[in-house]
Amino acid sequence: MNFTLNILGTASALPTVNRYPSAHVLDVRGRLFLIDCGEGTQMQIRRCRLPLAKIDTVFITHLHGDHVFGIFGLLSTMSLLGRTAPLDIYAPGDFGIVLQHFMSSFGGGFTFTPVHHAVSAKTCVKIAESRNTDIFAFPLRHRVETYGYMFREKTPQRNVRKEAVGRFGLSLAEIATLKRGEDAVRDGGIVIPAGEFTYQPYQPRSYAYCSDTAPFPELADWVRGVDLLYHETTFPEGMADIASRTGHSTTVQAAQCALDAGVGQLVIGHYSSRFKDVSVYLDEVRRIFPSSVLAQEGMRIDVPLVKFN
Ligand SMILES: [Zn+2]
Ligand SMILES: [Zn+2]
């Protein structure tokens, strides 16, 4: 029942010796979602001991190289390993032509099909789901068409309280009704209320990924209350001018978004290559949002399961 974020890259566009460009893997109960795929992502997947074969969906935020150049090597490796299952890739519409060119030049002997789903969203909309997770996309403000992604565990079926089963001698059909959160009604008008005799077994967990973007007010509404928020902080507070010119955020702007959205924890990254030591970023975000951490290559962040009974 794990819900774990693996951070593979924390750099912005210019290459640096110690950092990789953007890529995260969210592991929801063994199902791996790859979010952004900067250069070297496949090496980082190996280094973090994540099973390549278990990645079945990729989410690309935008077509800047530091978020997408790693996809080509990754696709080739998946084919070399004999993958047969299709790979779903959610990305802006223009990715379709890029993938087409890549496949016509290099995809001849591919053992599987990468399937592009063109993302288009003017507000926060659901774009996909798996057995346990709903996935949403929302537009970001950057120099090209860019989307953020949010992953929310589905609300679990309710559990029926043990005492109710014995007390009412519940049938299987009545148990199924109560688990859906509906009252069970018997002949003669006897009502067994779901609200009283069932409970939600655990709190669904959530993660939102916001990179790259200038700040804007709707963003906090869209990611409201997530347990874990990744928000880019390309620049420290003193560089707000260049952040605004390039469609990026500063530490203070990211922390303000986390505060406005009431999230559980903030993780920041996409650091400018000007900074070898990024401790200044952490000091600045924590002044506004204390529950913040610096993303680092190879870092794992678990969102614990909160159970009810
Ligand atoms: Zn970037
Ligand atoms: Zn960008």
PDB file of C-alpha atoms and ligand atoms in Angstrom:
ATOM      1  CA  MET A   1       0.000   0.000   0.000  1.00  0.00           C
ATOM      2  CA  ASN A   2       2.960   2.343  -0.551  1.00  0.00           C
ATOM      3  CA  PHE A   3       2.718   5.819  -2.105  1.00  0.00           C
ATOM      4  CA  THR A   4       6.310   6.831  -2.736  1.00  0.00           C
ATOM      5  CA  LEU A   5       7.900   9.604  -4.760  1.00  0.00           C
ATOM      6  CA  ASN A   6      11.338   8.848  -6.235  1.00  0.00           C
ATOM      7  CA  ILE A   7      13.295  11.891  -7.362  1.00  0.00           C
ATOM      8  CA  LEU A   8      15.623  11.186 -10.298  1.00  0.00           C
ATOM      9  CA  GLY A   9      16.596  14.706 -11.378  1.00  0.00           C
ATOM     10  CA  THR A  10      16.634  18.183  -9.869  1.00  0.00           C
ATOM     11  CA  ALA A  11      18.479  20.375 -12.408  1.00  0.00           C
ATOM     12  CA  SER A  12      17.128  22.977 -14.807  1.00  0.00           C
ATOM     13  CA  ALA A  13      18.128  23.362 -18.458  1.00  0.00           C
ATOM     14  CA  LEU A  14      21.935  23.760 -18.350  1.00  0.00           C
ATOM     15  CA  PRO A  15      23.941  20.577 -17.657  1.00  0.00           C
ATOM     16  CA  THR A  16      25.782  20.312 -14.335  1.00  0.00           C
ATOM     17  CA  VAL A  17      28.181  17.691 -12.998  1.00  0.00           C
ATOM     18  CA  ASN A  18      26.171  16.621  -9.978  1.00  0.00           C
ATOM     19  CA  ARG A  19      22.574  16.867 -11.091  1.00  0.00           C
ATOM     20  CA  TYR A  20      20.252  15.323 -13.648  1.00  0.00           C
ATOM     21  CA  PRO A  21      17.389  17.188 -15.336  1.00  0.00           C
ATOM     22  CA  SER A  22      13.747  16.724 -14.316  1.00  0.00           C
ATOM     23  CA  ALA A  23      12.279  13.255 -13.779  1.00  0.00           C
ATOM     24  CA  HIS A  24      10.181  11.802 -10.961  1.00  0.00           C
ATOM     25  CA  VAL A  25       8.743   8.311 -10.497  1.00  0.00           C
ATOM     26  CA  LEU A  26       5.618   8.026  -8.374  1.00  0.00           C
ATOM     27  CA  ASP A  27       5.107   4.490  -7.080  1.00  0.00           C
ATOM     28  CA  VAL A  28       1.489   3.859  -6.093  1.00  0.00           C
ATOM     29  CA  ARG A  29       1.316   0.335  -4.652  1.00  0.00           C
ATOM     30  CA  GLY A  30       3.857  -0.993  -7.143  1.00  0.00           C
ATOM     31  CA  ARG A  31       2.439   0.839 -10.166  1.00  0.00           C
ATOM     32  CA  LEU A  32       5.047   3.269 -11.499  1.00  0.00           C
ATOM     33  CA  PHE A  33       4.201   6.625 -13.084  1.00  0.00           C
ATOM     34  CA  LEU A  34       7.142   8.414 -14.728  1.00  0.00           C
ATOM     35  CA  ILE A  35       6.710  12.192 -14.672  1.00  0.00           C
ATOM     36  CA  ASP A  36       9.003  14.115 -17.034  1.00  0.00           C
ATOM     37  CA  CYS A  37      11.941  12.391 -18.630  1.00  0.00           C
ATOM     38  CA  GLY A  38      15.048  14.574 -18.839  1.00  0.00           C
ATOM     39  CA  GLU A  39      18.329  13.318 -20.286  1.00  0.00           C
ATOM     40  CA  GLY A  40      19.762  10.373 -18.331  1.00  0.00           C
ATOM     41  CA  THR A  41      16.454   9.318 -16.807  1.00  0.00           C
ATOM     42  CA  GLN A  42      17.001   5.671 -17.687  1.00  0.00           C
ATOM     43  CA  MET A  43      20.363   5.648 -15.876  1.00  0.00           C
ATOM     44  CA  GLN A  44      18.711   7.221 -12.856  1.00  0.00           C
ATOM     45  CA  ILE A  45      15.912   4.619 -12.958  1.00  0.00           C
ATOM     46  CA  ARG A  46      18.614   1.929 -12.788  1.00  0.00           C
ATOM     47  CA  ARG A  47      20.544   3.744 -10.056  1.00  0.00           C
ATOM     48  CA  CYS A  48      17.376   4.027  -7.968  1.00  0.00           C
ATOM     49  CA  ARG A  49      16.683   0.306  -8.560  1.00  0.00           C
ATOM     50  CA  LEU A  50      13.254   0.926 -10.026  1.00  0.00           C
ATOM     51  CA  PRO A  51      11.934  -1.825 -12.339  1.00  0.00           C
ATOM     52  CA  LEU A  52      11.840  -0.423 -15.901  1.00  0.00           C
ATOM     53  CA  ALA A  53       9.263  -2.978 -16.942  1.00  0.00           C
ATOM     54  CA  LYS A  54       6.772  -1.693 -14.380  1.00  0.00           C
ATOM     55  CA  ILE A  55       6.575   1.777 -15.949  1.00  0.00           C
ATOM     56  CA  ASP A  56       3.415   1.767 -18.025  1.00  0.00           C
ATOM     57  CA  THR A  57       2.561   5.448 -18.151  1.00  0.00           C
ATOM     58  CA  VAL A  58       4.691   8.538 -18.784  1.00  0.00           C
ATOM     59  CA  PHE A  59       3.613  12.147 -18.217  1.00  0.00           C
ATOM     60  CA  ILE A  60       5.562  14.903 -19.987  1.00  0.00           C
ATOM     61  CA  THR A  61       4.916  18.470 -18.827  1.00  0.00           C
ATOM     62  CA  HIS A  62       6.280  20.322 -21.869  1.00  0.00           C
ATOM     63  CA  LEU A  63       8.613  20.105 -24.812  1.00  0.00           C
ATOM     64  CA  HIS A  64      11.739  21.651 -23.350  1.00  0.00           C
ATOM     65  CA  GLY A  65      14.746  19.352 -23.598  1.00  0.00           C
ATOM     66  CA  ASP A  66      15.386  19.168 -19.855  1.00  0.00           C
ATOM     67  CA  HIS A  67      11.969  17.499 -19.483  1.00  0.00           C
ATOM     68  CA  VAL A  68      11.810  15.219 -22.515  1.00  0.00           C
ATOM     69  CA  PHE A  69      15.198  14.367 -24.087  1.00  0.00           C
ATOM     70  CA  GLY A  70      15.484  11.193 -21.972  1.00  0.00           C
ATOM     71  CA  ILE A  71      12.373   9.591 -23.467  1.00  0.00           C
ATOM     72  CA  PHE A  72      14.139   8.455 -26.650  1.00  0.00           C
ATOM     73  CA  GLY A  73      16.807   6.439 -24.883  1.00  0.00           C
ATOM     74  CA  LEU A  74      14.222   5.046 -22.520  1.00  0.00           C
ATOM     75  CA  LEU A  75      11.958   3.853 -25.348  1.00  0.00           C
ATOM     76  CA  SER A  76      14.910   2.202 -27.107  1.00  0.00           C
ATOM     77  CA  THR A  77      15.974   0.403 -23.936  1.00  0.00           C
ATOM     78  CA  MET A  78      12.455  -0.826 -23.261  1.00  0.00           C
ATOM     79  CA  SER A  79      12.447  -2.355 -26.738  1.00  0.00           C
ATOM     80  CA  LEU A  80      15.903  -3.893 -26.255  1.00  0.00           C
ATOM     81  CA  LEU A  81      14.512  -5.542 -23.120  1.00  0.00           C
ATOM     82  CA  GLY A  82      11.676  -7.020 -25.182  1.00  0.00           C
ATOM     83  CA  ARG A  83       8.768  -5.024 -23.804  1.00  0.00           C
ATOM     84  CA  THR A  84       5.485  -5.943 -25.475  1.00  0.00           C
ATOM     85  CA  ALA A  85       2.905  -3.933 -23.505  1.00  0.00           C
ATOM     86  CA  PRO A  86       2.043  -0.544 -25.054  1.00  0.00           C
ATOM     87  CA  LEU A  87       3.457   2.499 -23.249  1.00  0.00           C
ATOM     88  CA  ASP A  88       1.025   5.367 -22.693  1.00  0.00           C
ATOM     89  CA  ILE A  89       2.659   8.795 -22.970  1.00  0.00           C
ATOM     90  CA  TYR A  90       0.625  11.843 -21.921  1.00  0.00           C
ATOM     91  CA  ALA A  91       2.179  15.002 -23.354  1.00  0.00           C
ATOM     92  CA  PRO A  92       1.209  18.227 -25.136  1.00  0.00           C
ATOM     93  CA  GLY A  93      -0.121  17.770 -28.686  1.00  0.00           C
ATOM     94  CA  ASP A  94       3.166  18.724 -30.391  1.00  0.00           C
ATOM     95  CA  PHE A  95       4.832  15.652 -28.921  1.00  0.00           C
ATOM     96  CA  GLY A  96       2.904  13.577 -31.484  1.00  0.00           C
ATOM     97  CA  ILE A  97       5.041  14.743 -34.412  1.00  0.00           C
ATOM     98  CA  VAL A  98       8.254  14.317 -32.412  1.00  0.00           C
ATOM     99  CA  LEU A  99       7.338  10.735 -31.543  1.00  0.00           C
ATOM    100  CA  GLN A 100       6.356  10.042 -35.150  1.00  0.00           C
ATOM    101  CA  HIS A 101       9.768  11.217 -36.406  1.00  0.00           C
ATOM    102  CA  PHE A 102      11.567   9.227 -33.749  1.00  0.00           C
ATOM    103  CA  MET A 103       9.623   6.048 -34.511  1.00  0.00           C
ATOM    104  CA  SER A 104      10.095   6.381 -38.276  1.00  0.00           C
ATOM    105  CA  SER A 105      13.878   6.706 -37.844  1.00  0.00           C
ATOM    106  CA  PHE A 106      14.541   4.391 -34.898  1.00  0.00           C
ATOM    107  CA  GLY A 107      11.366   2.404 -34.206  1.00  0.00           C
ATOM    108  CA  GLY A 108      11.602  -0.154 -37.034  1.00  0.00           C
ATOM    109  CA  GLY A 109      12.301  -3.187 -34.877  1.00  0.00           C
ATOM    110  CA  PHE A 110      10.426  -2.014 -31.797  1.00  0.00           C
ATOM    111  CA  THR A 111       8.807  -4.781 -29.771  1.00  0.00           C
ATOM    112  CA  PHE A 112       6.064  -2.502 -28.394  1.00  0.00           C
ATOM    113  CA  THR A 113       4.047   0.593 -29.301  1.00  0.00           C
ATOM    114  CA  PRO A 114       4.412   3.943 -27.523  1.00  0.00           C
ATOM    115  CA  VAL A 115       0.957   5.562 -27.535  1.00  0.00           C
ATOM    116  CA  HIS A 116       0.778   9.353 -27.383  1.00  0.00           C
ATOM    117  CA  HIS A 117      -2.225  10.920 -25.642  1.00  0.00           C
ATOM    118  CA  ALA A 118      -2.398  14.653 -26.436  1.00  0.00           C
ATOM    119  CA  VAL A 119      -3.067  16.572 -23.238  1.00  0.00           C
ATOM    120  CA  SER A 120      -5.228  19.663 -23.468  1.00  0.00           C
ATOM    121  CA  ALA A 121      -6.613  21.397 -20.392  1.00  0.00           C
ATOM    122  CA  LYS A 122      -7.737  24.941 -19.591  1.00  0.00           C
ATOM    123  CA  THR A 123      -8.399  24.091 -15.954  1.00  0.00           C
ATOM    124  CA  CYS A 124      -7.800  21.038 -13.740  1.00  0.00           C
ATOM    125  CA  VAL A 125      -9.311  18.003 -15.506  1.00  0.00           C
ATOM    126  CA  LYS A 126      -9.122  14.252 -15.064  1.00  0.00           C
ATOM    127  CA  ILE A 127      -7.177  12.734 -17.949  1.00  0.00           C
ATOM    128  CA  ALA A 128      -6.561   9.131 -16.893  1.00  0.00           C
ATOM    129  CA  GLU A 129      -7.077   6.578 -14.177  1.00  0.00           C
ATOM    130  CA  SER A 130      -5.680   3.293 -12.984  1.00  0.00           C
ATOM    131  CA  ARG A 131      -7.275   0.822 -10.598  1.00  0.00           C
ATOM    132  CA  ASN A 132      -6.362   2.893  -7.532  1.00  0.00           C
ATOM    133  CA  THR A 133      -5.497   6.340  -8.853  1.00  0.00           C
ATOM    134  CA  ASP A 134      -7.171   9.253 -10.632  1.00  0.00           C
ATOM    135  CA  ILE A 135      -4.805  11.439 -12.661  1.00  0.00           C
ATOM    136  CA  PHE A 136      -5.456  15.094 -13.436  1.00  0.00           C
ATOM    137  CA  ALA A 137      -3.767  17.660 -15.704  1.00  0.00           C
ATOM    138  CA  PHE A 138      -3.821  21.436 -15.362  1.00  0.00           C
ATOM    139  CA  PRO A 139      -2.207  24.223 -17.422  1.00  0.00           C
ATOM    140  CA  LEU A 140       0.931  25.956 -16.138  1.00  0.00           C
ATOM    141  CA  ARG A 141       2.291  29.353 -17.177  1.00  0.00           C
ATOM    142  CA  HIS A 142       5.547  28.879 -19.039  1.00  0.00           C
ATOM    143  CA  ARG A 143       7.055  29.908 -22.363  1.00  0.00           C
ATOM    144  CA  VAL A 144       5.491  26.957 -24.209  1.00  0.00           C
ATOM    145  CA  GLU A 145       2.364  24.833 -23.675  1.00  0.00           C
ATOM    146  CA  THR A 146       2.949  23.202 -20.279  1.00  0.00           C
ATOM    147  CA  TYR A 147       0.867  21.036 -17.947  1.00  0.00           C
ATOM    148  CA  GLY A 148       1.159  20.007 -14.328  1.00  0.00           C
ATOM    149  CA  TYR A 149      -0.102  16.623 -13.166  1.00  0.00           C
ATOM    150  CA  MET A 150      -1.861  15.489 -10.011  1.00  0.00           C
ATOM    151  CA  PHE A 151      -2.254  11.931  -8.748  1.00  0.00           C
ATOM    152  CA  ARG A 152      -5.007  11.160  -6.247  1.00  0.00           C
ATOM    153  CA  GLU A 153      -5.772   7.758  -4.795  1.00  0.00           C
ATOM    154  CA  LYS A 154      -9.415   6.876  -5.352  1.00  0.00           C
ATOM    155  CA  THR A 155     -11.734   6.976  -2.359  1.00  0.00           C
ATOM    156  CA  PRO A 156     -11.724   3.412  -1.020  1.00  0.00           C
ATOM    157  CA  GLN A 157     -14.868   1.325  -0.532  1.00  0.00           C
ATOM    158  CA  ARG A 158     -16.257   1.750   2.963  1.00  0.00           C
ATOM    159  CA  ASN A 159     -15.802  -0.994   5.552  1.00  0.00           C
ATOM    160  CA  VAL A 160     -18.868  -2.353   7.367  1.00  0.00           C
ATOM    161  CA  ARG A 161     -18.524  -2.306  11.160  1.00  0.00           C
ATOM    162  CA  LYS A 162     -18.278  -5.827  12.551  1.00  0.00           C
ATOM    163  CA  GLU A 163     -20.987  -5.247  15.152  1.00  0.00           C
ATOM    164  CA  ALA A 164     -23.477  -4.384  12.378  1.00  0.00           C
ATOM    165  CA  VAL A 165     -22.952  -7.703  10.611  1.00  0.00           C
ATOM    166  CA  GLY A 166     -23.880  -9.691  13.752  1.00  0.00           C
ATOM    167  CA  ARG A 167     -26.575  -7.336  15.015  1.00  0.00           C
ATOM    168  CA  PHE A 168     -28.554  -7.206  11.757  1.00  0.00           C
ATOM    169  CA  GLY A 169     -27.530 -10.557  10.240  1.00  0.00           C
ATOM    170  CA  LEU A 170     -26.570  -8.658   7.078  1.00  0.00           C
ATOM    171  CA  SER A 171     -26.919 -10.433   3.736  1.00  0.00           C
ATOM    172  CA  LEU A 172     -24.119 -10.222   1.146  1.00  0.00           C
ATOM    173  CA  ALA A 173     -26.288  -7.880  -0.949  1.00  0.00           C
ATOM    174  CA  GLU A 174     -26.821  -5.573   2.044  1.00  0.00           C
ATOM    175  CA  ILE A 175     -23.079  -5.565   2.809  1.00  0.00           C
ATOM    176  CA  ALA A 176     -22.360  -4.630  -0.822  1.00  0.00           C
ATOM    177  CA  THR A 177     -24.909  -1.784  -0.613  1.00  0.00           C
ATOM    178  CA  LEU A 178     -23.412  -0.432   2.616  1.00  0.00           C
ATOM    179  CA  LYS A 179     -19.859  -0.646   1.214  1.00  0.00           C
ATOM    180  CA  ARG A 180     -20.923   1.696  -1.588  1.00  0.00           C
ATOM    181  CA  GLY A 181     -21.982   4.152   1.122  1.00  0.00           C
ATOM    182  CA  GLU A 182     -25.723   3.616   0.499  1.00  0.00           C
ATOM    183  CA  ASP A 183     -28.276   2.810   3.228  1.00  0.00           C
ATOM    184  CA  ALA A 184     -29.622  -0.762   3.189  1.00  0.00           C
ATOM    185  CA  VAL A 185     -33.427  -0.740   3.220  1.00  0.00           C
ATOM    186  CA  ARG A 186     -35.379  -3.878   4.214  1.00  0.00           C
ATOM    187  CA  ASP A 187     -38.979  -4.899   3.594  1.00  0.00           C
ATOM    188  CA  GLY A 188     -41.170  -3.094   6.088  1.00  0.00           C
ATOM    189  CA  GLY A 189     -39.075   0.064   5.812  1.00  0.00           C
ATOM    190  CA  ILE A 190     -36.244  -0.863   8.219  1.00  0.00           C
ATOM    191  CA  VAL A 191     -33.209   1.244   7.318  1.00  0.00           C
ATOM    192  CA  ILE A 192     -29.627   0.306   8.146  1.00  0.00           C
ATOM    193  CA  PRO A 193     -27.786   3.623   7.721  1.00  0.00           C
ATOM    194  CA  ALA A 194     -24.412   3.471   5.976  1.00  0.00           C
ATOM    195  CA  GLY A 195     -23.231   6.569   7.839  1.00  0.00           C
ATOM    196  CA  GLU A 196     -23.589   4.826  11.196  1.00  0.00           C
ATOM    197  CA  PHE A 197     -22.442   1.308  10.382  1.00  0.00           C
ATOM    198  CA  THR A 198     -19.617   1.854   7.898  1.00  0.00           C
ATOM    199  CA  TYR A 199     -16.366   3.810   7.899  1.00  0.00           C
ATOM    200  CA  GLN A 200     -13.743   4.879   5.362  1.00  0.00           C
ATOM    201  CA  PRO A 201     -10.764   2.571   5.965  1.00  0.00           C
ATOM    202  CA  TYR A 202      -8.031   5.080   5.107  1.00  0.00           C
ATOM    203  CA  GLN A 203      -7.354   8.581   3.823  1.00  0.00           C
ATOM    204  CA  PRO A 204      -6.590   8.622   0.056  1.00  0.00           C
ATOM    205  CA  ARG A 205      -3.149  10.105  -0.662  1.00  0.00           C
ATOM    206  CA  SER A 206      -2.158  12.649  -3.305  1.00  0.00           C
ATOM    207  CA  TYR A 207       0.802  14.192  -5.119  1.00  0.00           C
ATOM    208  CA  ALA A 208       0.981  17.168  -7.504  1.00  0.00           C
ATOM    209  CA  TYR A 209       3.841  18.046  -9.847  1.00  0.00           C
ATOM    210  CA  CYS A 210       4.257  21.669 -10.963  1.00  0.00           C
ATOM    211  CA  SER A 211       7.154  22.366 -13.329  1.00  0.00           C
ATOM    212  CA  ASP A 212       7.950  24.732 -15.064  1.00  0.00           C
ATOM    213  CA  THR A 213       5.766  27.711 -14.243  1.00  0.00           C
ATOM    214  CA  ALA A 214       5.462  31.323 -13.286  1.00  0.00           C
ATOM    215  CA  PRO A 215       3.168  31.797 -10.270  1.00  0.00           C
ATOM    216  CA  PHE A 216      -0.569  32.361 -10.782  1.00  0.00           C
ATOM    217  CA  PRO A 217      -3.476  32.297  -8.335  1.00  0.00           C
ATOM    218  CA  GLU A 218      -5.554  29.396  -9.721  1.00  0.00           C
ATOM    219  CA  LEU A 219      -2.722  26.930  -9.178  1.00  0.00           C
ATOM    220  CA  ALA A 220      -3.238  26.785  -5.411  1.00  0.00           C
ATOM    221  CA  ASP A 221      -6.939  25.965  -5.959  1.00  0.00           C
ATOM    222  CA  TRP A 222      -6.137  23.119  -8.318  1.00  0.00           C
ATOM    223  CA  VAL A 223      -3.618  21.414  -6.013  1.00  0.00           C
ATOM    224  CA  ARG A 224      -5.486  22.254  -2.797  1.00  0.00           C
ATOM    225  CA  GLY A 225      -4.816  19.909   0.112  1.00  0.00           C
ATOM    226  CA  VAL A 226      -2.458  17.478  -1.620  1.00  0.00           C
ATOM    227  CA  ASP A 227      -0.233  15.532   0.756  1.00  0.00           C
ATOM    228  CA  LEU A 228       2.873  16.255  -1.281  1.00  0.00           C
ATOM    229  CA  LEU A 229       3.470  19.132  -3.689  1.00  0.00           C
ATOM    230  CA  TYR A 230       6.464  19.401  -5.990  1.00  0.00           C
ATOM    231  CA  HIS A 231       6.873  22.986  -7.156  1.00  0.00           C
ATOM    232  CA  GLU A 232       9.788  24.206  -9.230  1.00  0.00           C
ATOM    233  CA  THR A 233      12.036  26.858  -7.688  1.00  0.00           C
ATOM    234  CA  THR A 234      14.462  27.716 -10.444  1.00  0.00           C
ATOM    235  CA  PHE A 235      15.609  30.869  -8.655  1.00  0.00           C
ATOM    236  CA  PRO A 236      16.052  32.232  -5.137  1.00  0.00           C
ATOM    237  CA  GLU A 237      14.025  35.228  -4.017  1.00  0.00           C
ATOM    238  CA  GLY A 238      16.543  37.851  -5.207  1.00  0.00           C
ATOM    239  CA  MET A 239      16.172  36.731  -8.835  1.00  0.00           C
ATOM    240  CA  ALA A 240      12.445  37.358  -9.265  1.00  0.00           C
ATOM    241  CA  ASP A 241      13.074  39.445 -12.402  1.00  0.00           C
ATOM    242  CA  ILE A 242      14.747  36.694 -14.363  1.00  0.00           C
ATOM    243  CA  ALA A 243      12.188  34.182 -13.027  1.00  0.00           C
ATOM    244  CA  SER A 244       9.389  36.317 -14.401  1.00  0.00           C
ATOM    245  CA  ARG A 245      11.148  36.829 -17.752  1.00  0.00           C
ATOM    246  CA  THR A 246      11.712  33.086 -18.239  1.00  0.00           C
ATOM    247  CA  GLY A 247       8.365  31.782 -16.940  1.00  0.00           C
ATOM    248  CA  HIS A 248       9.713  30.294 -13.724  1.00  0.00           C
ATOM    249  CA  SER A 249       9.128  30.618  -9.984  1.00  0.00           C
ATOM    250  CA  THR A 250      11.248  31.723  -7.070  1.00  0.00           C
ATOM    251  CA  THR A 251      11.481  30.009  -3.696  1.00  0.00           C
ATOM    252  CA  VAL A 252       9.111  32.511  -2.133  1.00  0.00           C
ATOM    253  CA  GLN A 253       6.514  32.087  -4.897  1.00  0.00           C
ATOM    254  CA  ALA A 254       6.596  28.278  -4.611  1.00  0.00           C
ATOM    255  CA  ALA A 255       6.318  28.426  -0.814  1.00  0.00           C
ATOM    256  CA  GLN A 256       3.414  30.871  -1.077  1.00  0.00           C
ATOM    257  CA  CYS A 257       1.606  28.439  -3.415  1.00  0.00           C
ATOM    258  CA  ALA A 258       2.135  25.605  -0.899  1.00  0.00           C
ATOM    259  CA  LEU A 259       0.833  27.816   1.905  1.00  0.00           C
ATOM    260  CA  ASP A 260      -2.202  29.020  -0.071  1.00  0.00           C
ATOM    261  CA  ALA A 261      -3.034  25.461  -1.145  1.00  0.00           C
ATOM    262  CA  GLY A 262      -2.693  24.054   2.396  1.00  0.00           C
ATOM    263  CA  VAL A 263      -0.564  21.113   1.267  1.00  0.00           C
ATOM    264  CA  GLY A 264       1.051  18.621   3.635  1.00  0.00           C
ATOM    265  CA  GLN A 265       4.638  18.913   2.436  1.00  0.00           C
ATOM    266  CA  LEU A 266       6.501  20.893  -0.236  1.00  0.00           C
ATOM    267  CA  VAL A 267       9.428  19.517  -2.211  1.00  0.00           C
ATOM    268  CA  ILE A 268      11.341  21.956  -4.404  1.00  0.00           C
ATOM    269  CA  GLY A 269      13.755  21.512  -7.323  1.00  0.00           C
ATOM    270  CA  HIS A 270      14.723  22.552 -10.885  1.00  0.00           C
ATOM    271  CA  TYR A 271      17.592  24.572  -9.437  1.00  0.00           C
ATOM    272  CA  SER A 272      19.464  27.068 -11.595  1.00  0.00           C
ATOM    273  CA  SER A 273      22.921  25.801 -12.611  1.00  0.00           C
ATOM    274  CA  ARG A 274      24.387  28.986 -11.065  1.00  0.00           C
ATOM    275  CA  PHE A 275      24.038  27.425  -7.595  1.00  0.00           C
ATOM    276  CA  LYS A 276      26.218  24.530  -6.454  1.00  0.00           C
ATOM    277  CA  ASP A 277      24.997  24.935  -2.906  1.00  0.00           C
ATOM    278  CA  VAL A 278      21.224  25.205  -2.821  1.00  0.00           C
ATOM    279  CA  SER A 279      20.820  25.644   0.948  1.00  0.00           C
ATOM    280  CA  VAL A 280      19.717  29.250   0.309  1.00  0.00           C
ATOM    281  CA  TYR A 281      16.641  27.819  -1.459  1.00  0.00           C
ATOM    282  CA  LEU A 282      15.690  25.796   1.603  1.00  0.00           C
ATOM    283  CA  ASP A 283      16.111  28.710   4.010  1.00  0.00           C
ATOM    284  CA  GLU A 284      13.877  30.882   1.872  1.00  0.00           C
ATOM    285  CA  VAL A 285      11.029  28.389   1.397  1.00  0.00           C
ATOM    286  CA  ARG A 286      11.037  27.341   5.060  1.00  0.00           C
ATOM    287  CA  ARG A 287      10.604  30.917   6.185  1.00  0.00           C
ATOM    288  CA  ILE A 288       7.155  30.808   4.547  1.00  0.00           C
ATOM    289  CA  PHE A 289       6.356  27.100   4.514  1.00  0.00           C
ATOM    290  CA  PRO A 290       8.321  25.198   7.206  1.00  0.00           C
ATOM    291  CA  SER A 291       7.341  21.722   5.984  1.00  0.00           C
ATOM    292  CA  SER A 292       9.589  21.968   2.901  1.00  0.00           C
ATOM    293  CA  VAL A 293      12.436  19.777   1.636  1.00  0.00           C
ATOM    294  CA  LEU A 294      15.060  20.112  -1.084  1.00  0.00           C
ATOM    295  CA  ALA A 295      14.765  17.547  -3.868  1.00  0.00           C
ATOM    296  CA  GLN A 296      17.962  15.550  -4.347  1.00  0.00           C
ATOM    297  CA  GLU A 297      18.858  12.835  -6.836  1.00  0.00           C
ATOM    298  CA  GLY A 298      17.943   9.407  -5.447  1.00  0.00           C
ATOM    299  CA  MET A 299      15.662  10.801  -2.734  1.00  0.00           C
ATOM    300  CA  ARG A 300      12.541   8.839  -1.783  1.00  0.00           C
ATOM    301  CA  ILE A 301       9.592  10.450  -0.033  1.00  0.00           C
ATOM    302  CA  ASP A 302       6.928   8.155   1.411  1.00  0.00           C
ATOM    303  CA  VAL A 303       3.424   9.454   2.008  1.00  0.00           C
ATOM    304  CA  PRO A 304       2.267   7.275   4.908  1.00  0.00           C
ATOM    305  CA  LEU A 305      -1.150   5.635   4.941  1.00  0.00           C
ATOM    306  CA  VAL A 306      -3.468   7.089   7.587  1.00  0.00           C
ATOM    307  CA  LYS A 307      -5.965   4.400   8.627  1.00  0.00           C
ATOM    308  CA  PHE A 308      -9.326   4.930  10.315  1.00  0.00           C
ATOM    309  CA  ASN A 309     -11.395   2.478  12.358  1.00  0.00           C
TER     310      ASN A 309
HETATM  311 ZN    ZN B   1      12.823  22.984 -17.201  1.00  0.00          ZN
HETATM  312 ZN    ZN B   2      10.762  24.685 -19.496  1.00  0.00          ZN
END
